[in-house]
């Protein structure tokens, strides 16, 4: 399915705790655009749709819609933080090409 590193899980749970809303989840998705064809995205969402995939995260979960899951199956979500940048990084074995910044890909 999707692997979430300990660093990413910790950051996701921190983000959700800051929002102080027990009904809030992190959703990751794929949408058209970017220099390589598709972009990764993240948003906070209170709605769990009937066709969502749910990735457990301790007392919460990561949501992925069915269309996005076909592109994200087998990927790893990590979180890297440094003085210069802090970001989620998706390593996607389905991507045939990625852009230099890593937020856009094609299959």
PDB file of C-alpha atoms in Angstrom:
ATOM      1  CA  UNK A   1       0.000   0.000   0.000  1.00  0.00           C
ATOM      2  CA  UNK A   2       1.790   3.179   1.212  1.00  0.00           C
ATOM      3  CA  UNK A   3       4.726   3.275   3.622  1.00  0.00           C
ATOM      4  CA  UNK A   4       5.012   6.219   5.991  1.00  0.00           C
ATOM      5  CA  UNK A   5       8.352   6.713   7.705  1.00  0.00           C
ATOM      6  CA  UNK A   6       8.550   7.457  11.415  1.00  0.00           C
ATOM      7  CA  UNK A   7       9.663  11.026  10.621  1.00  0.00           C
ATOM      8  CA  UNK A   8       6.638  11.604   8.362  1.00  0.00           C
ATOM      9  CA  UNK A   9       4.247   9.994  10.840  1.00  0.00           C
ATOM     10  CA  UNK A  10       5.574  12.173  13.646  1.00  0.00           C
ATOM     11  CA  UNK A  11       5.203  15.349  11.566  1.00  0.00           C
ATOM     12  CA  UNK A  12       1.688  14.427  10.407  1.00  0.00           C
ATOM     13  CA  UNK A  13       0.591  13.782  13.996  1.00  0.00           C
ATOM     14  CA  UNK A  14       2.187  17.088  15.086  1.00  0.00           C
ATOM     15  CA  UNK A  15       0.278  18.971  12.369  1.00  0.00           C
ATOM     16  CA  UNK A  16      -3.002  17.342  13.368  1.00  0.00           C
ATOM     17  CA  UNK A  17      -2.378  18.029  17.082  1.00  0.00           C
ATOM     18  CA  UNK A  18      -1.741  21.718  16.330  1.00  0.00           C
ATOM     19  CA  UNK A  19      -5.148  21.932  14.654  1.00  0.00           C
ATOM     20  CA  UNK A  20      -6.834  20.603  17.821  1.00  0.00           C
ATOM     21  CA  UNK A  21      -9.661  18.970  15.856  1.00  0.00           C
ATOM     22  CA  UNK A  22     -10.131  15.225  16.469  1.00  0.00           C
ATOM     23  CA  UNK A  23     -12.167  14.920  13.236  1.00  0.00           C
ATOM     24  CA  UNK A  24      -9.317  16.182  11.036  1.00  0.00           C
ATOM     25  CA  UNK A  25      -7.129  13.917   8.880  1.00  0.00           C
ATOM     26  CA  UNK A  26      -4.295  14.490   6.455  1.00  0.00           C
ATOM     27  CA  UNK A  27      -5.167  13.674   2.865  1.00  0.00           C
ATOM     28  CA  UNK A  28      -2.571  13.088   0.165  1.00  0.00           C
ATOM     29  CA  UNK A  29      -3.555  13.178  -3.482  1.00  0.00           C
ATOM     30  CA  UNK A  30      -2.342  13.314  -7.065  1.00  0.00           C
ATOM     31  CA  UNK A  31      -3.602  15.908  -9.516  1.00  0.00           C
ATOM     32  CA  UNK A  32      -2.751  16.861 -13.077  1.00  0.00           C
ATOM     33  CA  UNK A  33      -0.166  19.585 -13.550  1.00  0.00           C
ATOM     34  CA  UNK A  34       3.448  20.401 -12.909  1.00  0.00           C
ATOM     35  CA  UNK A  35       6.327  20.116 -15.310  1.00  0.00           C
ATOM     36  CA  UNK A  36       6.120  16.304 -15.484  1.00  0.00           C
ATOM     37  CA  UNK A  37       2.353  15.776 -15.721  1.00  0.00           C
ATOM     38  CA  UNK A  38       1.174  15.051 -12.169  1.00  0.00           C
ATOM     39  CA  UNK A  39       1.652  16.849  -8.835  1.00  0.00           C
ATOM     40  CA  UNK A  40       1.511  15.471  -5.314  1.00  0.00           C
ATOM     41  CA  UNK A  41      -0.629  17.355  -2.839  1.00  0.00           C
ATOM     42  CA  UNK A  42      -1.527  17.374   0.847  1.00  0.00           C
ATOM     43  CA  UNK A  43      -4.520  18.912   2.558  1.00  0.00           C
ATOM     44  CA  UNK A  44      -6.365  18.656   5.863  1.00  0.00           C
ATOM     45  CA  UNK A  45      -9.809  17.108   5.576  1.00  0.00           C
ATOM     46  CA  UNK A  46     -12.680  16.228   7.921  1.00  0.00           C
ATOM     47  CA  UNK A  47     -14.536  14.139   5.340  1.00  0.00           C
ATOM     48  CA  UNK A  48     -13.789  10.449   4.828  1.00  0.00           C
ATOM     49  CA  UNK A  49     -15.296   9.410   1.485  1.00  0.00           C
ATOM     50  CA  UNK A  50     -16.648   5.914   0.900  1.00  0.00           C
ATOM     51  CA  UNK A  51     -13.941   5.145  -1.690  1.00  0.00           C
ATOM     52  CA  UNK A  52     -11.019   6.536   0.356  1.00  0.00           C
ATOM     53  CA  UNK A  53      -8.124   4.337   1.360  1.00  0.00           C
ATOM     54  CA  UNK A  54      -7.125   4.797   4.987  1.00  0.00           C
ATOM     55  CA  UNK A  55      -3.517   4.406   6.149  1.00  0.00           C
ATOM     56  CA  UNK A  56      -3.398   4.038   9.971  1.00  0.00           C
ATOM     57  CA  UNK A  57      -1.297   6.538  11.957  1.00  0.00           C
ATOM     58  CA  UNK A  58      -1.539   5.717  15.656  1.00  0.00           C
ATOM     59  CA  UNK A  59      -4.746   7.549  16.704  1.00  0.00           C
ATOM     60  CA  UNK A  60      -5.379   9.053  13.250  1.00  0.00           C
ATOM     61  CA  UNK A  61      -5.089   8.105   9.588  1.00  0.00           C
ATOM     62  CA  UNK A  62      -3.861   9.323   6.238  1.00  0.00           C
ATOM     63  CA  UNK A  63      -6.574   9.471   3.569  1.00  0.00           C
ATOM     64  CA  UNK A  64      -6.023   8.736  -0.131  1.00  0.00           C
ATOM     65  CA  UNK A  65      -8.785   8.893  -2.734  1.00  0.00           C
ATOM     66  CA  UNK A  66      -9.209   5.930  -5.093  1.00  0.00           C
ATOM     67  CA  UNK A  67      -7.946   7.765  -8.196  1.00  0.00           C
ATOM     68  CA  UNK A  68      -4.770   8.901  -6.427  1.00  0.00           C
ATOM     69  CA  UNK A  69      -4.118   5.474  -4.917  1.00  0.00           C
ATOM     70  CA  UNK A  70      -3.513   3.980  -8.355  1.00  0.00           C
ATOM     71  CA  UNK A  71      -0.494   6.313  -8.665  1.00  0.00           C
ATOM     72  CA  UNK A  72       0.626   6.126  -5.018  1.00  0.00           C
ATOM     73  CA  UNK A  73       0.523   2.366  -4.390  1.00  0.00           C
ATOM     74  CA  UNK A  74       3.945   1.236  -3.238  1.00  0.00           C
ATOM     75  CA  UNK A  75       5.235   4.735  -2.502  1.00  0.00           C
ATOM     76  CA  UNK A  76       7.023   5.895   0.637  1.00  0.00           C
ATOM     77  CA  UNK A  77       6.202   9.202   2.307  1.00  0.00           C
ATOM     78  CA  UNK A  78       9.053  10.704   4.318  1.00  0.00           C
ATOM     79  CA  UNK A  79       9.648  14.042   6.022  1.00  0.00           C
ATOM     80  CA  UNK A  80      12.947  15.906   5.906  1.00  0.00           C
ATOM     81  CA  UNK A  81      13.678  19.051   7.833  1.00  0.00           C
ATOM     82  CA  UNK A  82      16.736  21.266   7.672  1.00  0.00           C
ATOM     83  CA  UNK A  83      17.612  24.888   8.197  1.00  0.00           C
ATOM     84  CA  UNK A  84      16.819  25.667   4.547  1.00  0.00           C
ATOM     85  CA  UNK A  85      13.655  23.614   4.007  1.00  0.00           C
ATOM     86  CA  UNK A  86      11.098  21.340   5.595  1.00  0.00           C
ATOM     87  CA  UNK A  87       9.055  19.074   3.360  1.00  0.00           C
ATOM     88  CA  UNK A  88       7.324  15.793   2.810  1.00  0.00           C
ATOM     89  CA  UNK A  89       9.108  13.686   0.210  1.00  0.00           C
ATOM     90  CA  UNK A  90       7.326  11.010  -1.792  1.00  0.00           C
ATOM     91  CA  UNK A  91       9.419   8.214  -3.285  1.00  0.00           C
ATOM     92  CA  UNK A  92       7.228   6.662  -5.941  1.00  0.00           C
ATOM     93  CA  UNK A  93       8.228   3.425  -7.714  1.00  0.00           C
ATOM     94  CA  UNK A  94       5.456   4.042 -10.282  1.00  0.00           C
ATOM     95  CA  UNK A  95       7.026   7.294 -11.521  1.00  0.00           C
ATOM     96  CA  UNK A  96       8.915   6.938 -14.795  1.00  0.00           C
ATOM     97  CA  UNK A  97      10.219  10.511 -14.587  1.00  0.00           C
ATOM     98  CA  UNK A  98      10.267  13.162 -11.862  1.00  0.00           C
ATOM     99  CA  UNK A  99      11.087  16.844 -12.016  1.00  0.00           C
ATOM    100  CA  UNK A 100      14.081  18.364 -10.277  1.00  0.00           C
ATOM    101  CA  UNK A 101      12.090  19.542  -7.257  1.00  0.00           C
ATOM    102  CA  UNK A 102      10.474  16.128  -6.748  1.00  0.00           C
ATOM    103  CA  UNK A 103       6.883  17.356  -6.526  1.00  0.00           C
ATOM    104  CA  UNK A 104       5.932  16.453 -10.098  1.00  0.00           C
ATOM    105  CA  UNK A 105       6.097  13.107 -11.921  1.00  0.00           C
ATOM    106  CA  UNK A 106       4.755  11.110 -14.856  1.00  0.00           C
ATOM    107  CA  UNK A 107       3.886   7.444 -15.292  1.00  0.00           C
TER     108      UNK A 107
END
